[in-house]
XYZ file of C-alpha atoms in Angstrom:
325
model
C -46.173 -66.120 -89.710
C -48.700 -64.390 -87.422
C -46.854 -61.345 -86.049
C -49.286 -61.097 -83.117
C -47.882 -64.300 -81.630
C -44.409 -64.561 -80.038
C -41.744 -66.416 -81.977
C -41.139 -69.721 -80.223
C -37.409 -70.209 -79.604
C -35.355 -73.278 -78.789
C -31.802 -72.950 -77.420
C -29.101 -75.566 -78.039
C -26.160 -74.913 -75.719
C -26.349 -73.169 -72.346
C -22.766 -72.080 -71.832
C -21.827 -68.474 -71.095
C -23.033 -67.105 -74.440
C -26.053 -69.381 -74.762
C -27.201 -68.536 -71.246
C -26.861 -64.829 -71.913
C -28.876 -65.029 -75.127
C -31.535 -67.126 -73.397
C -32.092 -64.149 -71.108
C -32.178 -61.774 -74.093
C -34.850 -63.854 -75.838
C -36.824 -64.176 -72.598
C -36.922 -60.419 -72.060
C -37.886 -59.488 -75.629
C -41.601 -58.908 -76.201
C -41.661 -60.780 -79.522
C -39.879 -63.994 -78.552
C -40.533 -66.798 -76.082
C -38.062 -69.519 -75.092
C -40.022 -72.777 -75.035
C -37.245 -75.412 -75.153
C -33.606 -75.729 -74.061
C -30.874 -78.304 -74.592
C -27.485 -78.822 -72.989
C -25.263 -81.858 -72.554
C -25.040 -81.052 -68.823
C -28.317 -82.476 -67.528
C -28.538 -80.379 -64.374
C -27.916 -77.167 -66.299
C -30.667 -77.928 -68.827
C -33.123 -79.053 -66.160
C -32.524 -76.034 -63.947
C -32.853 -73.512 -66.774
C -36.081 -75.153 -67.927
C -37.417 -74.921 -64.377
C -36.422 -71.262 -64.120
C -38.314 -70.543 -67.346
C -41.555 -72.100 -66.107
C -40.947 -75.830 -66.545
C -40.471 -75.675 -70.303
C -39.247 -78.593 -72.414
C -35.618 -79.604 -71.835
C -33.297 -82.321 -73.102
C -29.657 -83.340 -73.274
C -30.093 -84.709 -76.816
C -30.073 -81.989 -79.457
C -31.982 -84.208 -81.899
C -34.996 -84.065 -79.596
C -34.985 -80.281 -79.704
C -34.356 -80.223 -83.477
C -37.483 -82.337 -83.951
C -39.620 -80.409 -81.455
C -42.822 -79.612 -83.389
C -43.595 -76.261 -81.736
C -40.502 -74.200 -82.512
C -40.138 -71.376 -85.011
C -36.469 -70.535 -84.398
C -33.502 -72.423 -82.973
C -30.395 -70.712 -81.608
C -27.292 -72.886 -82.008
C -24.872 -71.896 -79.233
C -22.448 -74.809 -79.169
C -18.707 -75.060 -79.970
C -17.871 -74.469 -83.676
C -17.111 -78.128 -84.408
C -20.786 -78.923 -83.717
C -22.349 -76.158 -85.819
C -22.333 -78.148 -89.052
C -24.115 -81.338 -87.914
C -26.734 -79.467 -85.877
C -27.493 -76.858 -88.534
C -27.701 -79.492 -91.269
C -30.216 -81.467 -89.187
C -32.219 -78.318 -88.463
C -32.418 -77.440 -92.146
C -34.354 -80.641 -92.780
C -37.098 -79.359 -90.451
C -37.315 -75.899 -92.117
C -36.987 -74.111 -88.789
C -35.371 -70.678 -88.814
C -31.817 -70.622 -87.450
C -29.612 -68.256 -85.484
C -26.107 -69.726 -85.424
C -23.308 -68.640 -83.146
C -20.155 -67.371 -84.836
C -17.943 -68.446 -86.488
C -20.370 -70.071 -88.909
C -18.517 -73.389 -88.963
C -15.235 -75.065 -88.120
C -14.025 -75.164 -91.726
C -14.591 -73.344 -94.981
C -16.105 -76.393 -96.677
C -18.645 -76.791 -93.869
C -19.547 -73.093 -93.993
C -20.062 -73.223 -97.766
C -22.385 -76.219 -97.579
C -24.350 -74.704 -94.679
C -24.933 -71.536 -96.702
C -25.974 -73.421 -99.841
C -28.398 -75.719 -97.996
C -29.854 -72.847 -95.959
C -30.595 -70.969 -99.179
C -32.254 -74.058 -100.644
C -34.370 -74.493 -97.487
C -35.784 -70.988 -97.812
C -35.513 -70.237 -94.101
C -34.059 -67.281 -92.209
C -30.406 -68.135 -91.575
C -28.907 -65.591 -89.191
C -25.498 -65.506 -87.556
C -24.689 -63.944 -84.210
C -22.708 -60.844 -85.189
C -24.323 -58.136 -83.002
C -21.746 -55.328 -83.175
C -23.566 -53.507 -85.988
C -26.368 -52.695 -83.549
C -24.198 -51.126 -80.834
C -24.823 -47.381 -80.505
C -21.120 -46.611 -80.825
C -20.933 -48.598 -84.046
C -23.947 -46.785 -85.471
C -22.318 -43.434 -84.666
C -19.010 -44.538 -86.178
C -20.803 -45.613 -89.356
C -22.744 -42.353 -89.600
C -19.596 -40.248 -89.199
C -17.681 -42.293 -91.700
C -20.484 -42.013 -94.259
C -20.613 -38.233 -93.724
C -16.964 -37.931 -94.793
C -15.509 -37.524 -91.291
C -12.430 -39.580 -92.187
C -11.734 -38.113 -95.603
C -9.853 -40.681 -97.679
C -9.249 -43.849 -95.689
C -5.525 -44.534 -95.228
C -5.333 -47.507 -92.869
C -7.372 -49.768 -90.567
C -5.859 -51.323 -87.452
C -7.286 -53.992 -85.139
C -5.446 -54.424 -81.835
C -6.343 -57.151 -79.328
C -4.700 -57.629 -75.901
C -5.755 -60.402 -73.526
C -4.107 -60.952 -70.109
C -5.050 -64.612 -70.483
C -6.884 -66.802 -72.945
C -9.391 -68.258 -72.393
C -10.866 -65.331 -70.493
C -11.952 -65.887 -66.892
C -15.654 -65.873 -67.732
C -15.254 -68.336 -70.598
C -13.006 -71.104 -69.312
C -13.496 -74.305 -71.300
C -11.402 -76.756 -73.283
C -12.657 -76.042 -76.784
C -12.047 -72.296 -76.714
C -8.432 -72.938 -75.702
C -7.891 -75.491 -78.461
C -6.108 -75.012 -81.756
C -8.827 -76.941 -83.571
C -11.732 -74.577 -82.872
C -10.708 -71.934 -80.334
C -8.394 -68.960 -79.961
C -9.035 -65.223 -80.010
C -8.602 -64.991 -83.784
C -11.574 -67.305 -84.327
C -13.568 -66.095 -81.321
C -13.002 -62.316 -81.336
C -11.390 -61.142 -84.578
C -14.334 -62.452 -86.607
C -16.589 -59.744 -85.154
C -14.307 -57.038 -86.488
C -13.693 -58.728 -89.832
C -17.482 -58.678 -90.267
C -17.653 -54.970 -89.402
C -14.791 -54.043 -91.751
C -16.359 -55.956 -94.642
C -19.756 -54.411 -93.923
C -18.283 -50.901 -94.003
C -15.632 -51.207 -96.696
C -16.164 -54.353 -98.756
C -14.131 -57.490 -99.323
C -10.777 -58.142 -97.669
C -7.752 -59.938 -99.087
C -5.181 -61.457 -96.683
C -1.528 -60.815 -97.584
C 0.712 -61.906 -94.701
C 0.010 -63.770 -91.465
C 2.391 -64.675 -88.659
C 1.035 -66.704 -85.747
C 2.664 -67.378 -82.385
C 1.832 -70.668 -80.677
C 2.709 -72.137 -77.271
C 4.709 -75.358 -76.996
C 1.566 -77.465 -76.533
C 0.598 -78.528 -80.088
C -3.099 -78.714 -79.163
C -3.341 -75.167 -77.773
C -4.545 -72.145 -79.718
C -2.486 -69.154 -80.847
C -1.099 -66.666 -78.340
C -0.178 -64.021 -80.902
C -0.916 -62.813 -84.413
C 0.562 -60.226 -86.744
C -1.294 -59.962 -90.036
C -1.529 -57.656 -93.003
C -4.586 -57.584 -95.225
C -6.003 -55.119 -97.733
C -9.278 -53.814 -99.078
C -10.091 -54.088 -102.763
C -8.783 -50.545 -103.304
C -5.461 -51.469 -101.675
C -6.066 -49.798 -98.288
C -3.985 -51.741 -95.725
C -5.475 -53.500 -92.698
C -3.173 -54.445 -89.832
C -4.047 -56.965 -87.120
C -1.932 -57.132 -83.967
C -3.087 -59.531 -81.252
C -1.463 -61.114 -78.230
C -2.538 -63.071 -75.142
C -0.900 -64.446 -71.977
C 0.494 -61.005 -71.072
C 2.219 -60.708 -67.665
C 1.169 -57.603 -65.744
C -1.899 -56.782 -67.847
C -5.063 -56.840 -65.744
C -7.787 -56.080 -68.286
C -8.283 -56.980 -71.925
C -8.240 -54.217 -74.520
C -9.604 -54.313 -78.050
C -9.610 -51.425 -80.500
C -10.612 -50.988 -84.127
C -9.122 -47.779 -85.530
C -9.620 -46.130 -88.907
C -7.125 -43.497 -90.043
C -8.138 -41.037 -92.768
C -6.766 -37.905 -94.393
C -9.225 -35.687 -92.474
C -9.968 -37.626 -89.297
C -9.487 -40.690 -87.093
C -12.138 -42.913 -85.495
C -11.517 -45.665 -82.941
C -13.950 -48.113 -81.354
C -12.398 -49.092 -78.023
C -13.565 -52.110 -76.020
C -16.931 -51.774 -77.785
C -18.251 -49.321 -75.202
C -16.269 -46.223 -76.178
C -15.860 -44.309 -79.427
C -12.998 -41.862 -79.902
C -12.476 -39.453 -82.753
C -10.699 -36.359 -83.934
C -10.205 -34.344 -87.085
C -7.447 -32.057 -88.274
C -6.864 -29.379 -85.645
C -8.992 -31.199 -83.036
C -8.104 -33.193 -79.951
C -8.549 -36.951 -80.247
C -11.209 -37.525 -77.575
C -14.138 -39.692 -76.560
C -17.346 -38.996 -78.470
C -20.445 -38.757 -76.267
C -23.326 -40.723 -77.734
C -26.979 -40.559 -76.765
C -28.167 -44.048 -75.938
C -31.359 -45.349 -77.471
C -32.570 -48.914 -77.216
C -30.364 -51.781 -76.066
C -28.336 -53.245 -78.907
C -29.646 -56.672 -77.904
C -33.187 -55.411 -78.367
C -32.273 -54.059 -81.799
C -30.545 -57.332 -82.712
C -33.652 -59.363 -81.848
C -35.882 -56.795 -83.583
C -34.002 -57.351 -86.837
C -34.162 -61.135 -86.424
C -37.910 -60.967 -85.777
C -38.395 -58.698 -88.800
C -36.604 -61.211 -91.030
C -38.759 -64.084 -89.769
C -41.939 -62.053 -90.263
C -40.920 -61.126 -93.809
C -40.338 -57.448 -93.033
C -37.307 -55.373 -94.105
C -34.355 -56.389 -91.964
C -30.636 -55.709 -91.597
C -30.060 -59.147 -90.094
C -26.611 -60.564 -90.805
C -26.949 -63.981 -92.408
C -24.912 -66.981 -93.536
C -23.702 -65.074 -96.601
C -21.756 -62.656 -94.408
C -20.826 -65.534 -92.127
C -19.204 -67.340 -95.050
C -17.317 -64.199 -96.132
C -15.943 -63.856 -92.597
C -15.025 -67.554 -92.545
C -12.932 -67.054 -95.686
C -10.792 -64.495 -93.856
C -10.616 -66.393 -90.557
C -9.364 -69.531 -92.276
C -6.731 -67.461 -94.086
C -5.646 -65.844 -90.822
C -5.256 -69.264 -89.213
C -2.951 -70.330 -92.051
C 0.460 -68.600 -91.766
C 1.534 -66.936 -95.019
C 4.259 -64.540 -96.101
């Protein structure tokens, strides 16, 4: 496509994440939001007005069939990813899909296969690779900072789930919500990007009495192809805890690296104090994320994460949601 023209974007779903990404697309110099869709009429109408009286609808089919769109961002609950993406693929529009890719492994597999056949850019919203702290962690790891990797640990603590800024029924449901599906997938993607495929070994889930509610705890053991263990320890509904905490820690024979709450990186080597690593900020990670998406659409080299990686993550998420020992 003509790289001198902005990429015309349609947004399906204006919840917390969809609204945030609408702003990201609006502020980027290479993209322009020209259509929005949400089942809440007032929300869709108001956002369209705010963006200069652009096209809006409550029927996603109308946006799917909009003739003047290059890219559609699908920001709806996971159970709706499959039908919307499959309809979009018929129009050959490029797609950015929210994670997880689908609500089941079979859906994710078919979405990947059909997206490949369609020959379009099929991106998935895994932005952590573009965070400055993640770039620094990757660079140090590749330089041998860790030595031989011994263990990876992911710890997740949530005072309550759903979180205050994301209160809705679907994210609290066992069918398509929970912090394993919503949060752990980001880190599964990062681990597989850095170290290769993961194999689940044991999973123990804790559920509340309500059979429709999502997990409130997980203990899981997985491994890399070389046998390196991965431990996942997550819990929600924690009395007394005021703030969530999430950490991804890699232990090696020479050093330790830990990404804490995404915004802080800690590290230390033999004989050194384990301390926060100061990182020089460059561009916003959202800007870099959109840059890579734009590059993919324009046929330029891109590190955009696509449905292939989304499917690999889905394999692990589905295994984690199925208790095994």
